Structure formats: structure tokens, C-alpha cells
Coordinates of N, CA, C and O in Angstrom, one line a residue:
X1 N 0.1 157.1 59.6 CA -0.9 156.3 60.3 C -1.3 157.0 61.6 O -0.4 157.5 62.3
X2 N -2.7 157.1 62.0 CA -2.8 157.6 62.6 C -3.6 156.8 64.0 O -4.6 156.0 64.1
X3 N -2.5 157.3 65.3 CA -3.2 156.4 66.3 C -4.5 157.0 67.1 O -4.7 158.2 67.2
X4 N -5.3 155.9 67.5 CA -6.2 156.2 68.3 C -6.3 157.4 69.6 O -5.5 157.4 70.5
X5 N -7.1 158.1 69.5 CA -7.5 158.5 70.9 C -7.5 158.0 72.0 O -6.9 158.7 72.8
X6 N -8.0 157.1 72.3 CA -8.3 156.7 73.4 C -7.1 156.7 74.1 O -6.1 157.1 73.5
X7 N -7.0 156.4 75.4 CA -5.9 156.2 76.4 C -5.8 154.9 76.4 O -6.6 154.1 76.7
X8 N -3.9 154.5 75.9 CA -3.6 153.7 76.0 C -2.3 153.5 76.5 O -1.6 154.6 76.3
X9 N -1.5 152.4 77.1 CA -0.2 152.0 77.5 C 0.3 153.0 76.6 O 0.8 154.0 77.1
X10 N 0.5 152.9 74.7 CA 1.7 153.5 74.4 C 1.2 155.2 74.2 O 2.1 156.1 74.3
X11 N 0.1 155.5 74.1 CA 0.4 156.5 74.3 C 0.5 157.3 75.6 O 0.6 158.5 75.6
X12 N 0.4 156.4 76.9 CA 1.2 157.2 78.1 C 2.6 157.5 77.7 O 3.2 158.6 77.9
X13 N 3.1 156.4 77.1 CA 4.6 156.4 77.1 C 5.0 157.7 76.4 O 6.1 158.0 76.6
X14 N 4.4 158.4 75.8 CA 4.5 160.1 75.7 C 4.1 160.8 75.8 O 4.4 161.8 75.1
X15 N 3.0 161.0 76.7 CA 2.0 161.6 77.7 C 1.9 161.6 78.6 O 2.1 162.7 79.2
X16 N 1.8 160.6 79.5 CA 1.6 160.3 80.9 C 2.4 160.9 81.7 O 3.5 161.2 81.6
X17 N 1.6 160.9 82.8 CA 2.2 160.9 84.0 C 2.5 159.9 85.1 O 1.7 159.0 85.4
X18 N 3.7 160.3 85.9 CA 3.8 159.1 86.8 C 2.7 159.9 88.1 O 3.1 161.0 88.6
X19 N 1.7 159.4 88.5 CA 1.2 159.7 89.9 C 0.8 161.4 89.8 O 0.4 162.0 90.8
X20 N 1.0 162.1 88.7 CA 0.3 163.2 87.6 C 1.1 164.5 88.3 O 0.8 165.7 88.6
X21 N 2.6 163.4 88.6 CA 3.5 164.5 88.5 C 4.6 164.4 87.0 O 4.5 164.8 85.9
X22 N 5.5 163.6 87.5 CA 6.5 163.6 86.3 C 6.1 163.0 85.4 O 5.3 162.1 85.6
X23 N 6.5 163.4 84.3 CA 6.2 163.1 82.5 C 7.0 161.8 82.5 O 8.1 161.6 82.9
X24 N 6.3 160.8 81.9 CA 6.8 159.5 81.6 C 8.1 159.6 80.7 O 9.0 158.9 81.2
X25 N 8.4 160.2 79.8 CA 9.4 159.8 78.6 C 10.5 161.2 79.8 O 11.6 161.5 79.5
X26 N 10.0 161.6 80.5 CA 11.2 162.6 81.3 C 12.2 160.9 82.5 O 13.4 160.7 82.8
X27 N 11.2 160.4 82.6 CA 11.7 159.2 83.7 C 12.4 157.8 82.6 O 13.2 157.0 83.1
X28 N 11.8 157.8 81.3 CA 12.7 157.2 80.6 C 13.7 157.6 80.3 O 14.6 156.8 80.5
X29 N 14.0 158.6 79.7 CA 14.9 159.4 79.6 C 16.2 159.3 80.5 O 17.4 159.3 80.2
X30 N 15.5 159.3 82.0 CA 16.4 159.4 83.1 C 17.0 157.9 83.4 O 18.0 157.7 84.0
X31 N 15.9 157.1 82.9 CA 16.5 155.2 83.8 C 17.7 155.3 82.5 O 18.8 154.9 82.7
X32 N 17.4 155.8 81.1 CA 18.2 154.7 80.2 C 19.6 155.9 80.0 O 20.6 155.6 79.4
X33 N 19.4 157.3 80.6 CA 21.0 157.8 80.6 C 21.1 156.9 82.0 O 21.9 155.9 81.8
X34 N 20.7 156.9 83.1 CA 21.3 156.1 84.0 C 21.7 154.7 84.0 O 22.5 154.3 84.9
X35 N 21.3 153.7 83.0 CA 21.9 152.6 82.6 C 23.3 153.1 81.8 O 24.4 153.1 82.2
X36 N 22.7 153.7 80.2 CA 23.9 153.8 79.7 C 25.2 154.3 80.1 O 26.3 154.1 79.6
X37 N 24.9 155.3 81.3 CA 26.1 156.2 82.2 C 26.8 154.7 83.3 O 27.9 154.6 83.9
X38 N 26.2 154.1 83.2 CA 27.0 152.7 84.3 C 27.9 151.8 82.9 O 29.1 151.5 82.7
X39 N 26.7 151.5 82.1 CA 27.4 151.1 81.1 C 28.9 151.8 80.4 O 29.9 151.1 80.3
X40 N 28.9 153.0 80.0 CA 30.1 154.1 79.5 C 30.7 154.1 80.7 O 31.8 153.5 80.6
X41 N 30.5 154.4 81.7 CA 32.2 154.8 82.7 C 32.3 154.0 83.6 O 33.2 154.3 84.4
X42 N 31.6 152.8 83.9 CA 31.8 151.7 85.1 C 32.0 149.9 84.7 O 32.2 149.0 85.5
X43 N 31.8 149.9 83.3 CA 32.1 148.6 82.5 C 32.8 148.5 81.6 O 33.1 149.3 80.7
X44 N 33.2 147.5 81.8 CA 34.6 146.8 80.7 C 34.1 147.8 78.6 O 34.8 148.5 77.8
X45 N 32.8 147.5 78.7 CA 32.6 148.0 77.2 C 32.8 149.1 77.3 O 33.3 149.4 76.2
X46 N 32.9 150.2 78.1 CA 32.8 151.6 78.0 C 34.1 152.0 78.1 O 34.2 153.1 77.7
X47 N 35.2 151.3 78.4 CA 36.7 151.1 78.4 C 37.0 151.2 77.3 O 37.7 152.0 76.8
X48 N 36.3 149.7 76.6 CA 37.1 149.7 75.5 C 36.2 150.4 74.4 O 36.6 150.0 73.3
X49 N 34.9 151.3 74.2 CA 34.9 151.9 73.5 C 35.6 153.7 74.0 O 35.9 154.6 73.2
X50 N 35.7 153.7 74.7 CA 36.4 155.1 74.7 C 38.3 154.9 74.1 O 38.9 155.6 73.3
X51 N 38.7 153.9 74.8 CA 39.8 153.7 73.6 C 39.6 153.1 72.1 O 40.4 153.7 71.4
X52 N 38.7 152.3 71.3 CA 38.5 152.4 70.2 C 38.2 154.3 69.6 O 38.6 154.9 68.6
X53 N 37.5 154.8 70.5 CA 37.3 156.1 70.0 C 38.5 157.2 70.1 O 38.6 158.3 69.6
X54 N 39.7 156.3 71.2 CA 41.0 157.7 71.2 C 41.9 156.9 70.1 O 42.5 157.6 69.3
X55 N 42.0 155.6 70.0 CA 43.3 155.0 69.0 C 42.4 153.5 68.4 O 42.6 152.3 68.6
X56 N 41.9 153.8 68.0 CA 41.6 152.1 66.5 C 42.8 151.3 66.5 O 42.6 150.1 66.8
X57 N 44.1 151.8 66.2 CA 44.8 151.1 66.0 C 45.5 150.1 67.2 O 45.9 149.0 67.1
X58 N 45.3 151.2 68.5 CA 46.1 150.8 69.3 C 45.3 149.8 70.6 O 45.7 149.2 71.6
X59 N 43.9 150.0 70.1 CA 43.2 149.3 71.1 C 42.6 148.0 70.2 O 42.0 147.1 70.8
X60 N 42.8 147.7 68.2 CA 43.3 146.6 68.4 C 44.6 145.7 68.9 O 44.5 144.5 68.9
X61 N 45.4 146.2 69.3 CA 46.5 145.5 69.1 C 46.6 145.7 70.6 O 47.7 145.6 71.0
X62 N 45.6 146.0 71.7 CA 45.9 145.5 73.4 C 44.8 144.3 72.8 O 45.5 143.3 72.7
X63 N 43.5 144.0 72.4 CA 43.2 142.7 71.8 C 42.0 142.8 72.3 O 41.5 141.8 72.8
X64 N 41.0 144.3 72.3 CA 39.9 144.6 72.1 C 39.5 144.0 71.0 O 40.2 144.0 70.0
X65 N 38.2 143.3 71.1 CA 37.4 142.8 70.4 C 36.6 143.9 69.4 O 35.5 144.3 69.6
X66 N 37.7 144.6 68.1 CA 36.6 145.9 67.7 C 35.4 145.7 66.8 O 34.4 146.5 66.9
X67 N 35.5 144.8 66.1 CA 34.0 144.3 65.4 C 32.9 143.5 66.2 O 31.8 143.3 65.7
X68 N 33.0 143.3 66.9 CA 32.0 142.7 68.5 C 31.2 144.3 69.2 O 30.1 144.7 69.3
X69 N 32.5 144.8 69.5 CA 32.1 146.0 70.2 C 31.1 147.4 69.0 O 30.0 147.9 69.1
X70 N 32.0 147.5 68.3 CA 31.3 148.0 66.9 C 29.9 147.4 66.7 O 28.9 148.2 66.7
X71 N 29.8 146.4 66.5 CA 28.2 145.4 66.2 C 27.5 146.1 67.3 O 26.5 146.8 67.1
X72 N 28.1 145.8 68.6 CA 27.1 146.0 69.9 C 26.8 147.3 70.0 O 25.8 147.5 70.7
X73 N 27.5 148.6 69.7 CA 27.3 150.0 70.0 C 26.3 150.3 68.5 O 25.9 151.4 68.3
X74 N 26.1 149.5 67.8 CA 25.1 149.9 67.0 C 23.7 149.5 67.0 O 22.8 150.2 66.5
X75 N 23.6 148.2 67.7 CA 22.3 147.4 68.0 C 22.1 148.3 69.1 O 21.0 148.8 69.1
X76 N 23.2 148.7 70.1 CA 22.6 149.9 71.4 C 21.5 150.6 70.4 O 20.3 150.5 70.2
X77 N 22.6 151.4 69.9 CA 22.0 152.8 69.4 C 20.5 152.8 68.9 O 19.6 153.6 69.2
X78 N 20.4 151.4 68.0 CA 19.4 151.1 67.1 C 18.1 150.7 67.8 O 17.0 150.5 67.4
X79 N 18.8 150.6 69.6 CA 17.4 149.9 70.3 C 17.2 151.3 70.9 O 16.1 151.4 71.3
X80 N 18.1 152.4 71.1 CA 17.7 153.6 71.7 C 17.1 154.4 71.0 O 16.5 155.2 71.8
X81 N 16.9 154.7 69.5 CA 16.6 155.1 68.5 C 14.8 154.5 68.3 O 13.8 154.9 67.7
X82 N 15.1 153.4 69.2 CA 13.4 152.7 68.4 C 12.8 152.9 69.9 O 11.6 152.7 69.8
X83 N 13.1 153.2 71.0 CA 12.3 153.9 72.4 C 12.0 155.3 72.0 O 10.9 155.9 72.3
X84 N 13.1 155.9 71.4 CA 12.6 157.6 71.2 C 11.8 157.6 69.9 O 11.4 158.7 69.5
X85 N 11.6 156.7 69.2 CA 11.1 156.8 68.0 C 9.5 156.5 68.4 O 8.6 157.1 67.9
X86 N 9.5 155.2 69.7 CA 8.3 155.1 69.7 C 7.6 156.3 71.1 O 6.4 156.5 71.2
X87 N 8.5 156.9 71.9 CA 7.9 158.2 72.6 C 7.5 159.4 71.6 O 6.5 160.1 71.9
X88 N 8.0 159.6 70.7 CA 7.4 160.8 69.4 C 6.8 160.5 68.4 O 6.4 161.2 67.5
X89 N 6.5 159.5 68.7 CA 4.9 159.0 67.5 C 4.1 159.3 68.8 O 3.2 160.2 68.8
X90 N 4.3 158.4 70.0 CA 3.2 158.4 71.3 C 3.0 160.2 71.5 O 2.0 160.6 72.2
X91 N 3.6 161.1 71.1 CA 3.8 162.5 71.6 C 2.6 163.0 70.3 O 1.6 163.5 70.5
X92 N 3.0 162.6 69.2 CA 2.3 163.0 68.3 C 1.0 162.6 67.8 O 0.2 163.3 67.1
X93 N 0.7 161.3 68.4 CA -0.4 160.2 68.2 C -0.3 160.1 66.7 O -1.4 160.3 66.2
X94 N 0.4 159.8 65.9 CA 1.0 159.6 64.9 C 2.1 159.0 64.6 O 3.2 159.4 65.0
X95 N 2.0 157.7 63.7 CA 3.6 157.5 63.3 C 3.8 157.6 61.6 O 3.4 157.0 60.6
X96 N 4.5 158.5 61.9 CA 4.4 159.5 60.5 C 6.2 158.9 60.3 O 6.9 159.1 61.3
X97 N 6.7 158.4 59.4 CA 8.3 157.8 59.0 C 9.4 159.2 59.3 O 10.4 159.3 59.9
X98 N 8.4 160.4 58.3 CA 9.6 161.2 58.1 C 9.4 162.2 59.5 O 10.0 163.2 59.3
X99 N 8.8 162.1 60.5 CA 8.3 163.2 61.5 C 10.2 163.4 62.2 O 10.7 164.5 62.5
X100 N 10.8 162.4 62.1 CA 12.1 162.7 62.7 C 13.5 163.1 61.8 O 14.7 162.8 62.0
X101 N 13.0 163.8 60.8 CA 13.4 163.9 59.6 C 14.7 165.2 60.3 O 13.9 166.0 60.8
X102 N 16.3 165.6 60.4 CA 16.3 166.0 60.9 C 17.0 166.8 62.6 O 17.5 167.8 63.0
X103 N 16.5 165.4 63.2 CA 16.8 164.9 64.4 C 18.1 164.5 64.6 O 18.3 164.0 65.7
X104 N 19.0 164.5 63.7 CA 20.7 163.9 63.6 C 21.2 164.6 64.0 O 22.0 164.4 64.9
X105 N 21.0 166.0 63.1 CA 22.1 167.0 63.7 C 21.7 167.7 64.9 O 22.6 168.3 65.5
X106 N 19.9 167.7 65.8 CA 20.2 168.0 67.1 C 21.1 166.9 67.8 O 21.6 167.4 68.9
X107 N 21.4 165.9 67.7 CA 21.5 165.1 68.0 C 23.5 165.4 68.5 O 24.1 165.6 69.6
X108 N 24.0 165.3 66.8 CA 25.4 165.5 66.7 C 25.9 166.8 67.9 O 26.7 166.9 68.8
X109 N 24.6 168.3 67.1 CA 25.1 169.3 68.1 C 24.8 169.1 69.9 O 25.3 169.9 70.7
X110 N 24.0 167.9 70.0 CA 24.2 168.3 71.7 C 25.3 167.0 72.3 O 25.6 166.9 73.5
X111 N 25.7 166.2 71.3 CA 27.3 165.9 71.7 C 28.1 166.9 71.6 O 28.9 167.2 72.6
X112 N 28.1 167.6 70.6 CA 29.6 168.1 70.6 C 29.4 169.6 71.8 O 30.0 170.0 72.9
X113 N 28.4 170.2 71.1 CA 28.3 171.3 72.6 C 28.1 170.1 73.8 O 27.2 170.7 74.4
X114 N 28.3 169.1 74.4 CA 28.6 169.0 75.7 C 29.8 168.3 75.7 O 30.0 167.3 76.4
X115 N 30.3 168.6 75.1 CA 32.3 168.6 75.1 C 32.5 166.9 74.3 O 33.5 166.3 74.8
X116 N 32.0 166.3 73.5 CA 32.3 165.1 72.8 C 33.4 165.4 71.8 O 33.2 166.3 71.1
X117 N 34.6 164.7 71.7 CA 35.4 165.3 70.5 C 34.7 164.8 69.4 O 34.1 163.8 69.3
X118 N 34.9 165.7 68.7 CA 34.6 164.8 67.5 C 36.1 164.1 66.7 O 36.1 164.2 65.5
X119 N 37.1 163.5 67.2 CA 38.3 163.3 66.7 C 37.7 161.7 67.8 O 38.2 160.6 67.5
X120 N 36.9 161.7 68.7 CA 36.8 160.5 69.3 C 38.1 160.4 70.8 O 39.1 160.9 71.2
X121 N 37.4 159.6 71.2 CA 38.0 159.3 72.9 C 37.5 160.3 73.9 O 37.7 160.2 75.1
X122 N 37.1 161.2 73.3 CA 36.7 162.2 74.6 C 35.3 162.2 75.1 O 34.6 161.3 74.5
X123 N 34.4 163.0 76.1 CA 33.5 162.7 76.1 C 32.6 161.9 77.6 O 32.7 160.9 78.1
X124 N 31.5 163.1 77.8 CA 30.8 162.3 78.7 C 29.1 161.7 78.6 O 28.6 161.6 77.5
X125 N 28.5 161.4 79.5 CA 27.1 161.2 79.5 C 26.4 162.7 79.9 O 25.5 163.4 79.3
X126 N 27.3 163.0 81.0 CA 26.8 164.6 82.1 C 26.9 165.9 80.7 O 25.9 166.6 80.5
X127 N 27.8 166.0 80.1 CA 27.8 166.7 79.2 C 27.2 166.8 78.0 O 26.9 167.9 77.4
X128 N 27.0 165.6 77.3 CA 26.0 165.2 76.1 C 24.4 166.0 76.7 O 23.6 166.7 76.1
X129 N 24.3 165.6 78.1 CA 23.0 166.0 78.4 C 22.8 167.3 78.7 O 21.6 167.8 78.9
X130 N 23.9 168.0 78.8 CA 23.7 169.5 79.3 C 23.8 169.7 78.1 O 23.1 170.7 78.0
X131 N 24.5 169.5 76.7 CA 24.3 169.8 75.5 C 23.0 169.5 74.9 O 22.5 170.3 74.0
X132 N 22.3 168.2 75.4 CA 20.9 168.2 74.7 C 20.0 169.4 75.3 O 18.9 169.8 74.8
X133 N 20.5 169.7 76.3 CA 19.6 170.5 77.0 C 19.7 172.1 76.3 O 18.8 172.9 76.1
X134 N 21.0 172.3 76.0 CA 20.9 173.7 75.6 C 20.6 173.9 74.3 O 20.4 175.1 73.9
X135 N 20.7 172.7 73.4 CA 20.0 172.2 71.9 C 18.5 172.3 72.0 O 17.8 172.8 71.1
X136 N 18.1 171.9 73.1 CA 16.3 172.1 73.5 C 15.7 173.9 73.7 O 14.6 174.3 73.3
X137 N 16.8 174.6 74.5 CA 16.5 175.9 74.8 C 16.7 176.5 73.5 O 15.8 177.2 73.1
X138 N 17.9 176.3 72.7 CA 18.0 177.2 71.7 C 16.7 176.7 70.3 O 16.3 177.5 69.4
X139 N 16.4 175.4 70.5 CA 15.7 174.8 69.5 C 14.4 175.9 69.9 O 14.3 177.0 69.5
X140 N 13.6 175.3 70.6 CA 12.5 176.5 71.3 C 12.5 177.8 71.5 O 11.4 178.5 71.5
X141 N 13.7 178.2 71.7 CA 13.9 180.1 71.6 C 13.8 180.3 70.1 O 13.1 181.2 69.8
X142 N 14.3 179.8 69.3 CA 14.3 180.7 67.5 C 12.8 179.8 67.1 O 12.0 180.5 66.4
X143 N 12.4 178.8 67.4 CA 10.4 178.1 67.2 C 9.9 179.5 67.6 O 9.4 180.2 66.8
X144 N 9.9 180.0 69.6 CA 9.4 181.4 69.6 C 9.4 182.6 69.3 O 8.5 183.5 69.4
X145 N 10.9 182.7 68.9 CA 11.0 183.8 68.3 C 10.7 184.1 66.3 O 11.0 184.9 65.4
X146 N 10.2 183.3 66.4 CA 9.8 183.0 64.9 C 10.3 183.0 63.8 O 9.9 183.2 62.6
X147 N 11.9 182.6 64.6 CA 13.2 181.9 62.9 C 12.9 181.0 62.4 O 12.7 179.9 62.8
X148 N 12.8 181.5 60.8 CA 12.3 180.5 60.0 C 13.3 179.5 60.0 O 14.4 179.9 60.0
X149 N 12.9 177.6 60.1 CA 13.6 176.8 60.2 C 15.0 176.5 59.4 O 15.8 175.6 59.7
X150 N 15.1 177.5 58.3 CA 16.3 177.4 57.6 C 17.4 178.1 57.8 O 18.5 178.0 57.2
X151 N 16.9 178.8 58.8 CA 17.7 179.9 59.6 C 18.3 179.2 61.0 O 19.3 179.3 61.8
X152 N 17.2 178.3 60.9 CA 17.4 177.6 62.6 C 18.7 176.7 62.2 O 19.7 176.6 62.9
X153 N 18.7 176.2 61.1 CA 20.2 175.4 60.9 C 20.9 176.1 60.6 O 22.0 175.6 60.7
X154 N 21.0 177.0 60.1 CA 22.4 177.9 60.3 C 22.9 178.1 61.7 O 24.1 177.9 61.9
X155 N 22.3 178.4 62.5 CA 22.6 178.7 63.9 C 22.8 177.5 64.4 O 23.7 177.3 65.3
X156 N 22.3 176.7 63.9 CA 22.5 175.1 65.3 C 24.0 174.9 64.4 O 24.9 175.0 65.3
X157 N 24.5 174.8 63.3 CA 25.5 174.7 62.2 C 26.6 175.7 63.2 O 27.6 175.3 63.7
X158 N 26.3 176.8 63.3 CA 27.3 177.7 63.7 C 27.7 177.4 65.4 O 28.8 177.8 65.8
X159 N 26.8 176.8 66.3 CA 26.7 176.4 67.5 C 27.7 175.4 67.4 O 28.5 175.3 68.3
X160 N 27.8 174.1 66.2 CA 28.4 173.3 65.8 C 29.8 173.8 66.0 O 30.3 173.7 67.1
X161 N 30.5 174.2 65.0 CA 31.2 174.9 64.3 C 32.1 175.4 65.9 O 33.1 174.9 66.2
X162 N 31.6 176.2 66.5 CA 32.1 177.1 67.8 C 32.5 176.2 68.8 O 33.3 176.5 69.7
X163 N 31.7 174.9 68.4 CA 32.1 173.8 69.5 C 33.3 173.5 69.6 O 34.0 173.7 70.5
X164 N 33.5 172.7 68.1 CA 34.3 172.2 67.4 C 35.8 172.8 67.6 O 36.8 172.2 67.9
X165 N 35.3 174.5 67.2 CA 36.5 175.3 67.3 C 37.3 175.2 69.0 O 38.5 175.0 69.2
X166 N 36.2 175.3 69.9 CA 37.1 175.6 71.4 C 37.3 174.0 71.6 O 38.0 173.8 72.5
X167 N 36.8 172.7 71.0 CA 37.5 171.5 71.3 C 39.0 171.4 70.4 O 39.9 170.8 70.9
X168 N 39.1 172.0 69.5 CA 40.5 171.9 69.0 C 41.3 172.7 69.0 O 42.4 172.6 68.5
X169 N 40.6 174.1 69.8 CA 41.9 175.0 70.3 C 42.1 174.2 71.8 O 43.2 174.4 72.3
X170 N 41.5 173.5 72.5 CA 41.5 172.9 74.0 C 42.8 171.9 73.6 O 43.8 171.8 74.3
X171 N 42.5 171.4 72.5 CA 43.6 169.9 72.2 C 44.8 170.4 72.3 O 45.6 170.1 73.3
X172 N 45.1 171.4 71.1 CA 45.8 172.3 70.6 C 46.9 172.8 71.7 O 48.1 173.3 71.6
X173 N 46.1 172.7 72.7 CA 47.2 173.1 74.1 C 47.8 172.1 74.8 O 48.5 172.4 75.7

């Protein structure tokens, strides 16, 4: 489906500018890691999901609520999913279903390159984002250097992989 031209509310929301300096979805980007970063390390939910994520078993039995909390970190996700979903249609002037076809494993790799275990409980906001960030530079260096996309997931795969490796030689000690 294809959206209009003209200038509208949603397609500022991936265009625009604030005052025709900063990029609108750069300032979204910024309010909703800065909610979710109060949310993760300064509230009761972010407690008890970082213990659901180091022991399941043991943070039922202090008398975390795990199917409440579980429910609620997925309606998160599913409402954060549908802001970035509607900034990349607004980017594209297009909402094309499969355009984010893909988008998981940048996703996965700029957790785990910014130190997320993947065994769970570890993990920050500061580091997911300096991993999205170096997920963005390496995504755009092999687009310009003109690695064909099937090559580009071997490398994001092996960036994985290397992560993975120095979080479980880190544990390991």
C-alpha cells in the first residue's frame, strides 16, 4: 500500500524534523530507550524481570508474579514493535508487510554484541544500544561495500557467534 505524498503527521514521524535539526524517529528512539531504561533498572518490573531472566525457578518461588510479568514484556515489546513498524513504513512511504522481513536477527545481534547473555539475567539498555549501533555501521559498511546480502548474514552470524563466544568464556571465569 502505498502512502501519499503529501506532508503529513505520520509521515513526519520518519522524516521530519524537530525545528529542521534533529530527525524525529532519532528523538523517539531517545524518549522510549529513556522510558524503558527507568523502566529496566529503576522499577520493581525490571527486578523481577532480570531475575526471571538469571533463575525461572528461583524467582518463582521469592513469589514473582511470572505469567503477569511474561504477558506484560510481550504487550511491551508488541507496542514497541508497532512504533518502529510504523517509523519504517513512514521512512518508506510504504507499508509493505514483508519490508521488515529480517529485522530479528539485527535485532538479536545488537543484544548480544552489547553484552546481553543469551543464558538470560545479564544485560543492559547502554549496551543493547551501542550494539544497535555497531549492527547499523557494520549493516551500512558491507550495503557500501557491495556484499551481497547473503554474505551480509554470514558476517552478522559470525559477529553473533564471537559474541556469544567472549560471553561464555566471561561466565566461564
Amino acid at each position: 500500500m502505498h502512502i501519499p505524498d503529501r506532508e503529513t503527521a505520520f509521515l513526519a514521524l520518519g522524516n521530519g524534523r524537530l525545528w529542521g535539526v534533529a530527525p524525529i524517529p532519532v528523538l523517539v528512539m531517545l524518549a522510549l530507550f529513556t522510558l524503558t531504561a527507568i523502566l529496566l533498572h529503576r522499577a520493581r518490573f525490571g527486578q523481577h524481570l532480570y531475575a526471571m531472566g538469571g533463575n525461572r525457578e528461583a524467582a518463582r518461588f521469592t513469589g514473582i508474579p511470572l505469567v503477569r510479568i511474561e504477558v506484560l514484556v510481550y504487550v511491551i515489546c508488541s507496542m514497541l514493535a508497532g512504533v518502529a513498524g510504523m517509523i519504517h513504513a513512514a521512512q518508506l512511504y510504504s507499508a509493505e508487510p514483508a519490508s521488515g522481513a529480517g529485522f530479528e536477527l539485527n535485532a538479536i545481534a545488537a543484544a548480544v554484541v552489547g553484552g546481553t547473555s543469551f543464558t538470560g539475567g545479564r544485560g543492559t539498555m547502554l549496551g543493547t544500544l551501542i550494539g544497535a549501533m555497531i549492527i547499523g555501521v557494520l549493516d551500512k559498511g558491507l550495503n557500501q561495500a557491495g556484499v551481497h546480502f547473503s554474505y551480509q548474514y554470514i558476517v552478522k552470524g559470525l559477529v553473533i557467534l564471537a559474541a556469544v563466544y567472549v560471553d561464555v568464556s566471561r561466565r566461564g571465569r
